[in-house]
């Protein structure tokens, strides 16, 4: 969250990698913080990749990371991908009920 507010998306990814190397269990909040930090950086693809990993590990619906990744796609002018992600997530959420 601090990395997001400071525009330090690279630092957020470094912390995420360090946590994984130290075998710290990454939870949904950790992924959400990293996705949000990448939202305004030049690496919108990283937000999409993190969201994909998070969706597999934590399948319960959450609009917060989805909104962040869609905003990251907007920043990268990847509207088609953003629409596809939204459609895919809505369909996935329907199957979880």
Coordinates of N, CA and C in Angstrom, one line a residue:
X1 N 0.8 -1.2 0.0 CA 0.0 0.0 0.0 C 0.9 1.3 0.0
X2 N 1.9 1.2 0.8 CA 2.8 2.4 0.8 C 3.5 2.5 -0.5
X3 N 3.9 1.4 -1.1 CA 4.5 1.5 -2.5 C 3.6 2.0 -3.5
X4 N 2.3 1.7 -3.4 CA 1.3 2.3 -4.3 C 1.3 3.8 -4.2
X5 N 1.1 4.2 -3.0 CA 1.0 5.7 -2.7 C 2.2 6.4 -3.1
X6 N 3.4 5.8 -3.0 CA 4.6 6.5 -3.4 C 5.0 6.2 -4.9
X7 N 4.2 5.5 -5.6 CA 4.5 5.3 -7.0 C 5.7 4.3 -7.2
X8 N 5.9 3.5 -6.2 CA 7.1 2.6 -6.2 C 6.7 1.2 -6.6
X9 N 6.1 1.0 -7.9 CA 5.7 -0.3 -8.3 C 6.8 -1.3 -8.4
X10 N 8.0 -0.8 -8.7 CA 9.2 -1.7 -8.8 C 9.5 -2.2 -7.4
X11 N 9.5 -1.4 -6.5 CA 9.8 -1.8 -5.1 C 8.7 -2.8 -4.6
X12 N 7.5 -2.6 -4.9 CA 6.4 -3.5 -4.5 C 6.7 -4.9 -5.1
X13 N 7.1 -4.9 -6.4 CA 7.4 -6.2 -7.0 C 8.6 -6.9 -6.4
X14 N 9.6 -6.1 -6.0 CA 10.8 -6.6 -5.3 C 10.4 -7.2 -4.0
X15 N 9.6 -6.5 -3.2 CA 9.1 -7.0 -1.9 C 8.3 -8.3 -2.1
X16 N 7.5 -8.4 -3.1 CA 6.7 -9.6 -3.4 C 7.7 -10.8 -3.7
X17 N 8.7 -10.5 -4.5 CA 9.7 -11.5 -4.9 C 10.5 -12.0 -3.6
X18 N 10.9 -11.0 -2.8 CA 11.6 -11.3 -1.6 C 10.8 -12.2 -0.7
X19 N 9.5 -11.9 -0.5 CA 8.6 -12.6 0.3 C 8.5 -14.1 -0.2
X20 N 8.4 -14.2 -1.5 CA 8.3 -15.6 -2.1 C 9.6 -16.4 -1.8
X21 N 10.7 -15.7 -2.0 CA 12.0 -16.4 -1.8 C 12.2 -16.8 -0.3
X22 N 11.7 -16.0 0.6 CA 11.8 -16.3 2.0 C 10.7 -17.2 2.4
X23 N 9.9 -17.7 1.5 CA 8.8 -18.7 1.7 C 7.8 -18.1 2.7
X24 N 7.6 -16.8 2.6 CA 6.5 -16.2 3.3 C 5.2 -16.5 2.5
X25 N 4.2 -16.9 3.2 CA 2.9 -17.3 2.5 C 2.3 -16.0 2.1
X26 N 2.1 -15.9 0.7 CA 1.5 -14.7 0.2 C -0.1 -14.9 0.3
X27 N -0.7 -13.9 0.8 CA -2.2 -13.9 0.9 C -2.8 -13.0 -0.1
X28 N -4.1 -12.9 -0.2 CA -4.8 -12.1 -1.1 C -4.5 -10.6 -0.9
X29 N -4.3 -10.2 0.3 CA -4.0 -8.8 0.5 C -2.7 -8.4 -0.1
X30 N -1.7 -9.3 0.0 CA -0.4 -9.1 -0.5 C -0.5 -8.9 -2.0
X31 N -1.2 -9.8 -2.7 CA -1.4 -9.7 -4.1 C -2.1 -8.4 -4.5
X32 N -3.2 -8.1 -3.8 CA -3.9 -6.9 -4.0 C -3.0 -5.6 -3.9
X33 N -2.2 -5.6 -2.9 CA -1.3 -4.4 -2.7 C -0.3 -4.3 -3.9
X34 N 0.2 -5.5 -4.4 CA 1.2 -5.5 -5.5 C 0.4 -5.1 -6.8
X35 N -0.7 -5.6 -7.0 CA -1.5 -5.2 -8.2 C -1.8 -3.7 -8.2
X36 N -2.2 -3.2 -7.1 CA -2.6 -1.8 -7.0 C -1.3 -0.9 -7.2
X37 N -0.2 -1.4 -6.7 CA 1.1 -0.6 -6.9 C 1.4 -0.6 -8.4
X38 N 1.2 -1.7 -9.1 CA 1.5 -1.7 -10.6 C 0.5 -1.0 -11.4
X39 N -0.7 -0.7 -10.8 CA -1.8 -0.1 -11.6 C -1.4 1.2 -12.3
X40 N -0.5 2.0 -11.7 CA -0.1 3.3 -12.3 C 1.3 3.3 -12.9
X41 N 1.9 2.1 -12.9 CA 3.3 2.0 -13.4 C 3.2 1.7 -14.9
X42 N 4.4 1.6 -15.5 CA 4.4 1.3 -17.0 C 4.2 -0.2 -17.3
X43 N 4.2 -1.0 -16.2 CA 4.1 -2.5 -16.4 C 2.7 -3.0 -16.1
X44 N 1.7 -2.6 -17.0 CA 0.3 -3.0 -16.7 C 0.2 -4.5 -16.9
X45 N 1.1 -5.1 -17.8 CA 1.0 -6.5 -18.0 C 1.3 -7.3 -16.7
X46 N 2.2 -6.7 -15.8 CA 2.5 -7.3 -14.5 C 1.2 -7.4 -13.7
X47 N 0.4 -6.4 -13.7 CA -0.9 -6.4 -12.9 C -1.7 -7.5 -13.4
X48 N -1.8 -7.7 -14.7 CA -2.6 -8.8 -15.3 C -2.1 -10.1 -14.9
X49 N -0.8 -10.3 -14.9 CA -0.1 -11.6 -14.5 C -0.4 -11.9 -13.0
X50 N -0.2 -10.9 -12.2 CA -0.4 -11.1 -10.8 C -1.9 -11.4 -10.5
X51 N -2.8 -10.7 -11.2 CA -4.2 -11.0 -11.0 C -4.6 -12.4 -11.4
X52 N -3.9 -12.9 -12.5 CA -4.2 -14.3 -12.9 C -3.7 -15.3 -11.9
X53 N -2.6 -15.1 -11.3 CA -2.1 -15.9 -10.2 C -3.0 -15.9 -9.0
X54 N -3.4 -14.7 -8.6 CA -4.2 -14.5 -7.5 C -5.6 -15.2 -7.7
X55 N -6.1 -15.1 -8.9 CA -7.5 -15.7 -9.1 C -7.5 -17.2 -9.0
X56 N -6.3 -17.8 -9.3 CA -6.2 -19.3 -9.1 C -6.1 -19.6 -7.6
X57 N -5.2 -18.9 -6.9 CA -4.9 -19.2 -5.5 C -6.1 -18.8 -4.6
X58 N -6.8 -17.7 -4.9 CA -7.8 -17.2 -4.1 C -9.1 -17.0 -5.0
X59 N -9.9 -18.0 -5.2 CA -10.9 -17.9 -6.2 C -12.2 -17.1 -5.7
X60 N -12.3 -16.7 -4.5 CA -13.4 -16.0 -4.0 C -13.5 -14.6 -4.7
X61 N -14.6 -14.2 -5.1 CA -14.8 -12.9 -5.9 C -14.3 -11.7 -5.1
X62 N -13.6 -10.8 -5.7 CA -13.2 -9.5 -5.1 C -13.1 -8.5 -6.2
X63 N -13.9 -7.4 -6.1 CA -13.8 -6.4 -7.1 C -12.7 -5.5 -7.0
X64 N -12.0 -5.4 -5.8 CA -10.9 -4.5 -5.6 C -9.7 -4.8 -6.6
X65 N -9.2 -6.1 -6.6 CA -8.1 -6.3 -7.6 C -8.6 -6.3 -9.0
X66 N -9.8 -6.7 -9.3 CA -10.3 -6.6 -10.6 C -10.4 -5.1 -11.1
X67 N -10.8 -4.2 -10.3 CA -10.9 -2.8 -10.6 C -9.5 -2.3 -10.9
X68 N -8.5 -2.7 -10.0 CA -7.1 -2.2 -10.2 C -6.5 -2.7 -11.5
X69 N -6.8 -4.0 -11.9 CA -6.2 -4.5 -13.1 C -6.9 -3.9 -14.3
X70 N -8.1 -3.7 -14.2 CA -8.8 -3.0 -15.3 C -8.3 -1.6 -15.5
X71 N -8.1 -0.9 -14.4 CA -7.5 0.4 -14.5 C -6.1 0.4 -15.1
X72 N -5.3 -0.6 -14.7 CA -4.0 -0.8 -15.3 C -4.1 -1.0 -16.8
X73 N -5.0 -1.8 -17.2 CA -5.2 -2.0 -18.7 C -5.6 -0.7 -19.3
X74 N -6.4 0.1 -18.7 CA -6.8 1.4 -19.2 C -5.5 2.3 -19.4
X75 N -4.7 2.2 -18.4 CA -3.4 3.0 -18.5 C -2.6 2.5 -19.7
X76 N -2.6 1.2 -20.0 CA -1.8 0.7 -21.1 C -2.6 0.6 -22.4
X77 N -3.8 1.3 -22.4 CA -4.7 1.3 -23.6 C -5.0 -0.1 -24.1
X78 N -5.2 -1.0 -23.2 CA -5.5 -2.4 -23.5 C -7.0 -2.7 -23.1
X79 N -7.9 -1.9 -23.8 CA -9.3 -2.0 -23.5 C -9.9 -3.4 -23.8
X80 N -9.5 -4.0 -24.9 CA -10.0 -5.3 -25.3 C -9.7 -6.3 -24.2
X81 N -8.5 -6.3 -23.7 CA -8.1 -7.2 -22.6 C -8.9 -6.9 -21.4
X82 N -9.1 -5.6 -21.0 CA -9.8 -5.3 -19.9 C -11.3 -5.8 -19.9
X83 N -11.9 -5.7 -21.1 CA -13.3 -6.2 -21.3 C -13.3 -7.7 -21.2
X84 N -12.3 -8.3 -21.8 CA -12.2 -9.8 -21.7 C -12.0 -10.3 -20.3
X85 N -11.2 -9.6 -19.5 CA -11.0 -10.0 -18.1 C -12.3 -9.8 -17.3
X86 N -13.0 -8.7 -17.5 CA -14.2 -8.5 -16.8 C -15.2 -9.6 -17.1
X87 N -15.4 -9.9 -18.4 CA -16.3 -10.9 -18.8 C -15.9 -12.3 -18.2
X88 N -14.6 -12.6 -18.3 CA -14.1 -13.9 -17.7 C -14.4 -14.0 -16.2
X89 N -14.1 -12.9 -15.5 CA -14.3 -12.9 -14.0 C -15.8 -13.0 -13.7
X90 N -16.7 -12.3 -14.4 CA -18.1 -12.4 -14.1 C -18.6 -13.8 -14.3
X91 N -18.1 -14.4 -15.4 CA -18.5 -15.8 -15.6 C -18.0 -16.8 -14.5
X92 N -16.7 -16.5 -14.1 CA -16.1 -17.3 -13.1 C -16.8 -17.2 -11.8
X93 N -17.2 -15.9 -11.4 CA -17.9 -15.7 -10.2 C -19.3 -16.3 -10.2
X94 N -19.9 -16.4 -11.3 CA -21.3 -17.1 -11.4 C -21.1 -18.5 -11.1
X95 N -20.0 -19.2 -11.5 CA -19.9 -20.6 -11.3 C -19.5 -20.9 -9.8
X96 N -19.1 -19.9 -9.1 CA -18.7 -20.1 -7.7 C -19.9 -20.2 -6.7
X97 N -21.0 -19.7 -7.2 CA -22.2 -19.7 -6.4 C -22.8 -21.1 -6.2

